[in-house]
Amino acid sequence: MTSPQRAPGGFPVVGIIGGGQLARMCQPPAVGLGVTLSVLAEAPDASAALVVPSSPVGEHTDADAVRTFARDCDVVTFDHEHVPASVLSALEADGAILHPSPASLVFAQDKLAMRRRLTALDIACPRWAQVRDAGELKAFGDRVGWPVVVKTPRGGYDGKGVRAVGSPQEASDWFDLVVRDSRDGGLLSDGLLAEERVPFVRELAVLVARSPSGQAAAWPVVETVQTDGVCTEVLAPAPDLDGELSAAATRAALRIAGELGVTGVMAVEMFEVADEKTSQPSYAVNELALRPHNSGHWTIDGAVTSQFEQHLRAVLDLPLGATTTRDRWTVMANVLGGDYDELYPAYRHVMARDPGVKVHLYGKGVRPGRKIGHVTVSGSDLADLRERARHAADCIAGVITE
Ligand code: ADP
């Protein structure tokens, strides 16, 4: 591996493990700040490797590759949460500075650990249980009501980690894997996470940043819209959000960041729940992401400080930037891959039709349903912004052709 070229003037090198679009979107603010990025990329044509000059190729599971990579970096952070604990420990033993730390990262890697910790902190969550077999799941479902949501606690399991089930039989294939992994020490050796199915009104996300010195900042609470389980749209700020709920959700996210010792950006995904008796809406935390997150892509164009710049500032323990919005509303729409892989030809139409649309593509190959980019548009008429964002995203993906 060749060492990254450090800028003169005492500027640090920030290493990112993983070469996905989050690492890629850190590059523009790194350029602005004069900070050098170095990315440990899965492949020479990984999304970030296409734009970051120092992008050695290596697997995040390969301890030797990761340790060699980290030696040239002043601080190391992550594009995803899949770096194994053994590799993180080896990095810590080498004296690498990791943000977030492995001790806090575990709450994004393991949903059971996250539920246990948030419950101990008295943060509102769906009712949940750790279940190792069909009998335990049946007891839980009979207590909270069917259907229930069953999750594989550790990510990266075939990409299919969440399932609503009406009976224990519908999770029997997962319980077979629990038996196997308990024997072999695999990903499901702790069993599964079962949760009550929350009858939510909508999904919200609170994005915060926290620095090692303990400074913290939050952006306005946003609404995330999912289609077939994939985030397709983010509305910033969340329209018609109750003021008390907004304040309580933000306080909870900042408290989680402090209690868990989070450093860098964290997204707290939440459900908004209506209470028919009191008519005061409330929240329940769904999950945590300890990195820049899709729910914060709107901040690139819609906030004074983007989540990517803020993440760099936070992991470098620099003072954080303002999180105020630039406009009344910002709408972000994801560009999801379709059957059509010629994306560039649509630019002429999209840009001519709407000069206000900002386009961000990730340099990724097209696969159906894959997040390959996003667009944002800001202004004062929310319905108009949503229509314009969706139109631009669909044109680029080739879903519509006029
Ligand atoms: P992932 O780690 O794949 O993002 P999540 O835990 O965020 O999985 O779940 C994905 C989606 O499934 C959520 O955005 C939500 O729409 C739905 N979901 C997850 N947990 C629950 C629950 N307890 N009740 C109702 N819906 C849920």
Coordinates of C-alpha atoms and ligand atoms in Angstrom, one line a residue:
M1 CA 0.0 0.0 0.0
T2 CA 1.3 3.5 -0.8
S3 CA 0.8 6.1 1.9
P4 CA -1.7 8.8 1.4
Q5 CA -0.3 12.2 0.3
R6 CA -0.6 14.5 3.3
A7 CA -1.3 18.2 2.6
P8 CA 1.3 20.6 4.0
G9 CA 0.3 22.8 6.9
G10 CA -0.3 20.2 9.6
F11 CA -3.5 18.7 8.2
P12 CA -4.5 15.2 9.3
V13 CA -5.4 12.1 7.3
V14 CA -8.8 10.6 8.0
G15 CA -9.1 7.0 7.2
I16 CA -12.4 5.4 6.3
I17 CA -12.9 1.7 6.3
G18 CA -15.2 0.8 3.4
G19 CA -15.5 2.5 0.0
G20 CA -19.2 3.0 -0.3
Q21 CA -21.2 6.2 -1.1
L22 CA -20.9 7.5 2.5
A23 CA -17.1 7.6 2.2
R24 CA -17.5 9.1 -1.2
M25 CA -19.7 11.9 0.0
C26 CA -17.0 12.8 2.7
Q27 CA -14.6 13.8 -0.1
P28 CA -16.1 17.2 -1.1
P29 CA -16.0 18.5 2.5
A30 CA -12.6 17.0 3.0
V31 CA -11.4 18.9 0.0
G32 CA -12.9 22.1 1.4
L33 CA -11.3 21.6 4.8
G34 CA -7.9 20.6 3.2
V35 CA -8.0 17.3 5.1
T36 CA -6.7 14.2 3.3
L37 CA -9.0 11.2 3.1
S38 CA -7.8 7.7 2.7
V39 CA -10.3 4.9 2.0
L40 CA -9.9 1.2 2.4
A41 CA -12.0 0.1 -0.6
E42 CA -13.5 -3.3 -1.4
A43 CA -12.5 -2.8 -5.1
P44 CA -10.6 -0.3 -7.3
D45 CA -14.0 0.8 -8.7
A46 CA -15.8 1.1 -5.4
S47 CA -17.9 4.3 -5.1
A48 CA -15.4 6.2 -3.0
A49 CA -12.3 4.8 -4.7
L50 CA -13.4 6.6 -7.9
V51 CA -13.0 10.0 -6.3
V52 CA -10.5 9.6 -3.4
P53 CA -6.9 9.4 -4.7
S54 CA -5.7 7.3 -1.7
S55 CA -8.0 4.2 -1.9
P56 CA -6.0 1.1 -1.2
V57 CA -8.0 -2.1 -1.9
G58 CA -8.6 -4.5 1.0
E59 CA -11.3 -6.3 2.8
H60 CA -12.7 -4.9 6.1
T61 CA -12.5 -8.4 7.5
D62 CA -8.8 -8.8 6.7
A63 CA -7.0 -7.8 10.0
D64 CA -3.6 -7.4 8.3
A65 CA -5.0 -5.2 5.5
V66 CA -7.0 -3.0 7.9
R67 CA -4.0 -2.6 10.3
T68 CA -1.6 -1.6 7.5
F69 CA -4.2 0.9 6.2
A70 CA -4.7 2.4 9.7
R71 CA -1.0 3.0 10.3
D72 CA -1.1 5.9 7.8
C73 CA -4.2 7.6 9.3
D74 CA -4.5 10.0 12.2
V75 CA -8.0 8.9 12.9
V76 CA -10.1 6.0 11.5
T77 CA -13.8 6.0 10.9
F78 CA -16.3 3.7 9.1
D79 CA -18.4 3.6 5.9
H80 CA -20.5 0.7 7.4
E81 CA -20.8 -1.2 10.6
H82 CA -19.5 -4.6 9.4
V83 CA -15.9 -4.5 10.7
P84 CA -15.6 -7.6 12.9
A85 CA -14.9 -7.1 16.7
S86 CA -11.6 -9.0 16.4
V87 CA -10.3 -6.6 13.7
L88 CA -11.4 -3.6 15.8
S89 CA -9.6 -5.0 18.9
A90 CA -6.4 -5.5 16.8
L91 CA -6.7 -1.8 15.7
E92 CA -7.2 -0.6 19.3
A93 CA -4.2 -2.7 20.4
D94 CA -2.1 -1.0 17.7
G95 CA -3.1 2.4 19.2
A96 CA -5.2 3.4 16.3
I97 CA -7.7 6.2 17.1
L98 CA -11.2 4.9 16.2
H99 CA -14.3 7.1 16.0
P100 CA -16.8 5.8 16.8
S101 CA -15.1 3.5 19.3
P102 CA -15.7 -0.2 19.2
A103 CA -17.5 0.0 22.6
S104 CA -20.2 2.3 21.1
L105 CA -20.2 0.8 17.6
V106 CA -21.5 -2.5 19.0
F107 CA -24.9 -0.8 19.5
A108 CA -25.2 -0.4 15.8
Q109 CA -23.8 -3.8 15.0
D110 CA -26.0 -5.8 17.3
K111 CA -29.7 -5.0 17.7
L112 CA -30.0 -7.1 20.9
A113 CA -27.2 -5.2 22.5
M114 CA -28.9 -2.0 21.4
R115 CA -32.3 -3.0 22.8
R116 CA -30.7 -4.0 26.1
R117 CA -28.8 -0.8 26.5
L118 CA -31.7 1.6 25.5
T119 CA -34.1 -0.3 27.8
A120 CA -31.6 0.2 30.7
L121 CA -31.5 3.9 29.8
D122 CA -35.3 4.0 29.9
I123 CA -35.4 5.2 26.3
A124 CA -38.8 4.3 24.7
C125 CA -38.5 1.2 22.4
P126 CA -41.0 -1.3 21.1
R127 CA -41.6 -4.2 23.5
W128 CA -39.0 -6.8 22.7
A129 CA -37.5 -10.2 23.7
Q130 CA -34.5 -12.3 22.9
V131 CA -35.8 -15.5 21.5
R132 CA -33.8 -18.7 20.9
D133 CA -36.5 -21.1 19.7
A134 CA -40.1 -21.3 18.6
G135 CA -41.4 -21.7 22.1
E136 CA -39.9 -18.4 23.3
L137 CA -41.2 -16.6 20.2
K138 CA -44.7 -18.1 20.8
A139 CA -44.7 -16.9 24.5
F140 CA -43.6 -13.4 23.3
G141 CA -46.2 -13.2 20.5
D142 CA -49.0 -14.4 22.9
R143 CA -48.0 -11.7 25.3
V144 CA -47.7 -8.7 22.9
G145 CA -50.1 -9.9 20.1
W146 CA -49.5 -11.3 16.7
P147 CA -48.0 -10.5 14.2
V148 CA -44.6 -9.7 15.7
V149 CA -41.5 -8.5 14.0
V150 CA -38.5 -10.8 14.1
K151 CA -35.0 -9.6 13.3
T152 CA -31.6 -11.1 13.0
P153 CA -29.6 -9.1 15.6
R154 CA -26.4 -8.9 13.5
G155 CA -26.5 -7.2 10.1
G156 CA -25.2 -8.5 6.8
Y157 CA -27.2 -11.7 7.1
D158 CA -28.2 -12.3 3.4
G159 CA -29.6 -8.8 3.4
K160 CA -32.9 -10.1 4.8
G161 CA -32.9 -9.3 8.5
V162 CA -36.4 -8.2 9.3
R163 CA -39.6 -10.2 9.0
A164 CA -43.2 -9.8 10.3
V165 CA -44.5 -13.2 11.3
G166 CA -48.0 -14.3 12.3
S167 CA -46.8 -17.5 14.0
P168 CA -43.5 -19.1 15.2
Q169 CA -43.5 -21.4 12.2
E170 CA -42.9 -18.5 9.9
A171 CA -39.4 -18.0 11.5
S172 CA -38.6 -21.7 11.7
D173 CA -35.8 -21.5 9.0
W174 CA -34.1 -18.8 11.1
F175 CA -34.4 -20.9 14.3
D176 CA -32.6 -23.7 12.3
L177 CA -29.8 -21.2 11.7
V178 CA -29.7 -20.2 15.4
V179 CA -29.2 -23.9 16.2
R180 CA -26.4 -24.2 13.7
D181 CA -24.7 -20.9 14.7
S182 CA -24.9 -21.7 18.4
R183 CA -22.8 -24.7 17.6
D184 CA -20.4 -23.0 15.2
G185 CA -20.2 -19.5 16.9
G186 CA -21.9 -17.9 13.9
L187 CA -23.9 -14.6 13.6
L188 CA -27.1 -15.9 15.1
S189 CA -25.6 -17.6 18.1
D190 CA -27.4 -15.3 20.5
G191 CA -30.8 -16.1 18.9
L192 CA -33.2 -13.6 17.4
L193 CA -34.7 -10.3 18.4
A194 CA -38.5 -10.3 18.6
E195 CA -40.4 -7.0 18.7
E196 CA -44.0 -6.0 19.0
R197 CA -45.2 -4.7 15.6
V198 CA -45.6 -1.0 16.3
P199 CA -48.7 0.6 14.6
F200 CA -46.7 3.7 13.7
V201 CA -48.1 6.8 12.1
R202 CA -44.8 7.4 10.2
E203 CA -41.1 7.0 10.6
L204 CA -38.8 9.7 11.8
A205 CA -35.1 10.1 12.1
V206 CA -33.0 12.3 14.4
L207 CA -29.5 13.0 13.2
V208 CA -26.9 14.1 15.7
A209 CA -23.2 14.5 15.9
R210 CA -20.9 14.3 18.9
S211 CA -17.2 15.0 19.3
P212 CA -14.7 13.2 21.6
S213 CA -14.7 16.4 23.7
G214 CA -18.5 15.9 24.2
Q215 CA -19.8 18.8 22.0
A216 CA -23.0 17.7 20.4
A217 CA -25.4 19.0 17.8
A218 CA -28.7 17.9 16.3
W219 CA -30.3 18.7 12.9
P220 CA -34.1 19.1 12.8
V221 CA -36.1 15.8 13.0
V222 CA -37.0 14.5 9.6
E223 CA -39.6 12.1 8.2
T224 CA -38.4 9.1 6.3
V225 CA -40.7 7.5 3.7
Q226 CA -40.1 3.8 3.0
T227 CA -41.4 1.9 0.0
D228 CA -41.2 -1.9 0.2
G229 CA -38.8 -1.6 3.1
V230 CA -36.4 0.8 1.3
C231 CA -36.1 4.5 2.1
T232 CA -37.2 6.4 -0.9
E233 CA -37.8 9.9 0.4
V234 CA -36.8 12.2 3.3
L235 CA -38.8 15.3 4.2
A236 CA -36.8 17.9 6.2
P237 CA -38.0 19.0 8.6
A238 CA -40.8 16.4 9.3
P239 CA -44.0 18.2 8.3
D240 CA -46.5 19.0 11.1
L241 CA -44.4 17.4 13.8
D242 CA -45.7 18.1 17.2
G243 CA -43.3 20.5 19.0
E244 CA -43.1 18.5 22.2
L245 CA -42.5 15.3 20.3
S246 CA -39.7 17.0 18.3
A247 CA -38.0 18.2 21.4
A248 CA -38.4 14.9 23.2
A249 CA -37.0 12.9 20.2
T250 CA -34.1 15.3 19.9
R251 CA -33.3 15.1 23.6
A252 CA -33.4 11.3 23.5
A253 CA -31.0 11.2 20.5
L254 CA -28.6 13.5 22.2
R255 CA -28.8 11.6 25.4
I256 CA -28.2 8.3 23.6
A257 CA -25.1 9.8 22.0
G258 CA -23.8 11.0 25.3
E259 CA -24.6 7.8 27.3
L260 CA -23.1 5.5 24.5
G261 CA -20.1 7.7 24.1
V262 CA -20.8 8.1 20.4
T263 CA -18.3 10.0 18.3
G264 CA -19.1 11.2 14.8
V265 CA -22.6 11.3 13.3
M266 CA -25.4 9.1 14.6
A267 CA -28.9 8.6 13.1
V268 CA -31.6 7.4 15.5
E269 CA -34.5 5.9 13.5
M270 CA -37.8 6.2 15.3
F271 CA -41.5 5.4 14.9
E272 CA -44.0 8.1 15.6
V273 CA -46.9 6.6 17.5
A274 CA -50.3 8.1 18.1
D275 CA -51.8 7.8 21.5
E276 CA -55.6 7.8 21.1
K277 CA -56.2 8.4 24.8
T278 CA -54.0 11.4 25.4
S279 CA -53.8 12.6 21.7
Q280 CA -50.1 13.4 22.5
P281 CA -48.0 11.6 19.9
S282 CA -44.9 9.8 21.1
Y283 CA -41.9 8.0 19.7
A284 CA -40.3 4.5 20.0
V285 CA -36.7 4.0 18.9
N286 CA -36.2 1.5 16.0
E287 CA -32.5 1.4 15.5
L288 CA -29.2 3.3 15.6
A289 CA -26.6 4.0 12.8
L290 CA -23.3 5.3 14.0
R291 CA -22.2 7.0 10.8
P292 CA -23.6 9.4 8.2
H293 CA -27.0 8.0 7.2
N294 CA -29.4 8.1 4.3
S295 CA -31.8 10.2 6.4
G296 CA -29.2 12.9 6.5
H297 CA -28.3 13.2 2.8
W298 CA -30.6 16.2 2.6
T299 CA -28.1 18.2 4.7
I300 CA -25.6 18.5 1.8
D301 CA -27.8 21.0 0.1
G302 CA -30.3 21.8 2.9
A303 CA -28.3 22.6 6.0
V304 CA -25.5 25.0 6.8
T305 CA -23.3 22.0 7.7
S306 CA -23.7 18.7 6.0
Q307 CA -23.6 15.4 7.9
F308 CA -20.4 14.5 6.0
E309 CA -18.5 17.7 6.9
Q310 CA -19.9 17.3 10.5
H311 CA -18.7 13.7 10.7
L312 CA -15.1 14.8 9.7
R313 CA -15.2 17.7 12.2
A314 CA -16.5 15.4 14.9
V315 CA -14.0 12.6 14.4
L316 CA -11.2 15.2 14.3
D317 CA -12.5 16.7 17.5
L318 CA -13.0 20.1 15.8
P319 CA -15.8 22.4 16.9
L320 CA -19.0 21.4 15.2
G321 CA -20.8 23.4 12.5
A322 CA -24.3 24.9 12.6
T323 CA -27.1 22.5 11.9
T324 CA -29.6 25.1 10.8
T325 CA -31.6 24.7 7.6
R326 CA -31.0 26.8 4.5
D327 CA -34.6 26.8 3.4
R328 CA -38.1 26.2 4.7
W329 CA -38.2 22.6 3.3
T330 CA -35.7 20.2 1.7
V331 CA -36.9 17.0 0.1
M332 CA -34.5 14.2 -0.8
A333 CA -35.5 11.4 -3.1
N334 CA -33.3 8.3 -3.6
V335 CA -32.4 7.2 -7.1
L336 CA -33.0 3.5 -7.1
G337 CA -31.6 1.3 -9.8
G338 CA -34.1 -0.1 -12.4
D339 CA -33.6 -2.1 -15.5
Y340 CA -31.9 0.8 -17.3
D341 CA -28.2 1.4 -16.8
E342 CA -27.6 4.4 -19.0
L343 CA -28.1 7.2 -16.4
Y344 CA -26.3 10.2 -17.9
P345 CA -28.6 10.7 -20.9
A346 CA -31.4 11.8 -18.5
Y347 CA -29.3 14.7 -17.2
R348 CA -30.1 17.0 -20.1
H349 CA -33.9 16.6 -19.5
V350 CA -33.7 16.7 -15.7
M351 CA -31.5 19.8 -15.6
A352 CA -33.4 21.7 -18.3
R353 CA -36.8 20.9 -16.7
D354 CA -35.7 22.0 -13.2
P355 CA -32.6 24.1 -12.6
G356 CA -33.3 23.9 -8.8
V357 CA -32.7 20.2 -8.5
K358 CA -29.3 19.1 -7.1
V359 CA -28.1 15.7 -8.3
H360 CA -25.8 13.4 -6.4
L361 CA -24.8 10.1 -8.1
Y362 CA -22.5 7.5 -6.4
G363 CA -20.7 6.0 -9.4
K364 CA -22.2 2.6 -8.6
G365 CA -23.3 0.0 -11.2
V366 CA -27.0 -0.2 -11.6
R367 CA -28.9 -3.1 -10.0
P368 CA -32.6 -3.2 -9.5
G369 CA -33.5 -1.6 -6.1
R370 CA -29.9 -0.5 -5.4
K371 CA -29.4 3.0 -4.0
I372 CA -27.3 4.6 -6.8
G373 CA -27.8 8.3 -6.0
H374 CA -30.1 10.9 -4.7
V375 CA -31.6 14.3 -5.6
T376 CA -32.6 17.2 -3.4
V377 CA -34.7 20.2 -3.9
S378 CA -35.4 23.0 -1.4
G379 CA -38.1 25.7 -1.2
S380 CA -41.3 26.7 0.4
D381 CA -44.0 24.6 -1.3
L382 CA -43.6 21.1 0.1
A383 CA -46.0 19.3 -2.3
D384 CA -44.3 20.9 -5.3
L385 CA -40.8 19.9 -4.0
R386 CA -41.9 16.3 -3.5
E387 CA -43.2 16.1 -7.0
R388 CA -40.0 17.7 -8.5
A389 CA -37.7 15.4 -6.4
R390 CA -39.6 12.3 -7.4
H391 CA -39.7 13.3 -11.1
A392 CA -36.0 13.9 -11.2
A393 CA -35.1 10.7 -9.4
D394 CA -37.4 8.6 -11.6
C395 CA -36.0 10.3 -14.8
I396 CA -32.4 9.5 -13.8
A397 CA -33.4 5.9 -13.0
G398 CA -35.2 5.6 -16.3
V399 CA -38.5 4.8 -14.7
I400 CA -40.1 7.7 -16.6
T401 CA -38.7 8.9 -19.9
E402 CA -40.3 12.3 -20.6
Ligands
ADP1 P1 -32.8 -2.6 8.8 O1 -31.7 -2.8 9.8 O2 -32.8 -3.6 7.7 O3 -32.9 -1.2 8.3 P2 -35.0 -2.1 10.6 O4 -34.9 -2.6 12.0 O5 -34.8 -0.6 10.4 O6 -34.1 -3.0 9.6 O7 -36.4 -2.4 10.0 C1 -36.7 -2.1 8.6 C2 -38.2 -1.6 8.5 O8 -39.1 -2.5 9.1 C3 -38.4 -0.3 9.4 O9 -38.0 0.8 8.7 C4 -39.9 -0.4 9.6 O10 -40.6 0.1 8.5 C5 -40.1 -1.9 9.8 N1 -40.1 -2.3 11.2 C6 -39.0 -2.6 11.9 N2 -39.2 -2.9 13.2 C7 -40.6 -2.7 13.3 C8 -41.5 -2.9 14.4 N3 -41.1 -3.3 15.6 N4 -42.8 -2.6 14.2 C9 -43.2 -2.2 12.9 N5 -42.4 -2.1 11.9 C10 -41.1 -2.3 12.0

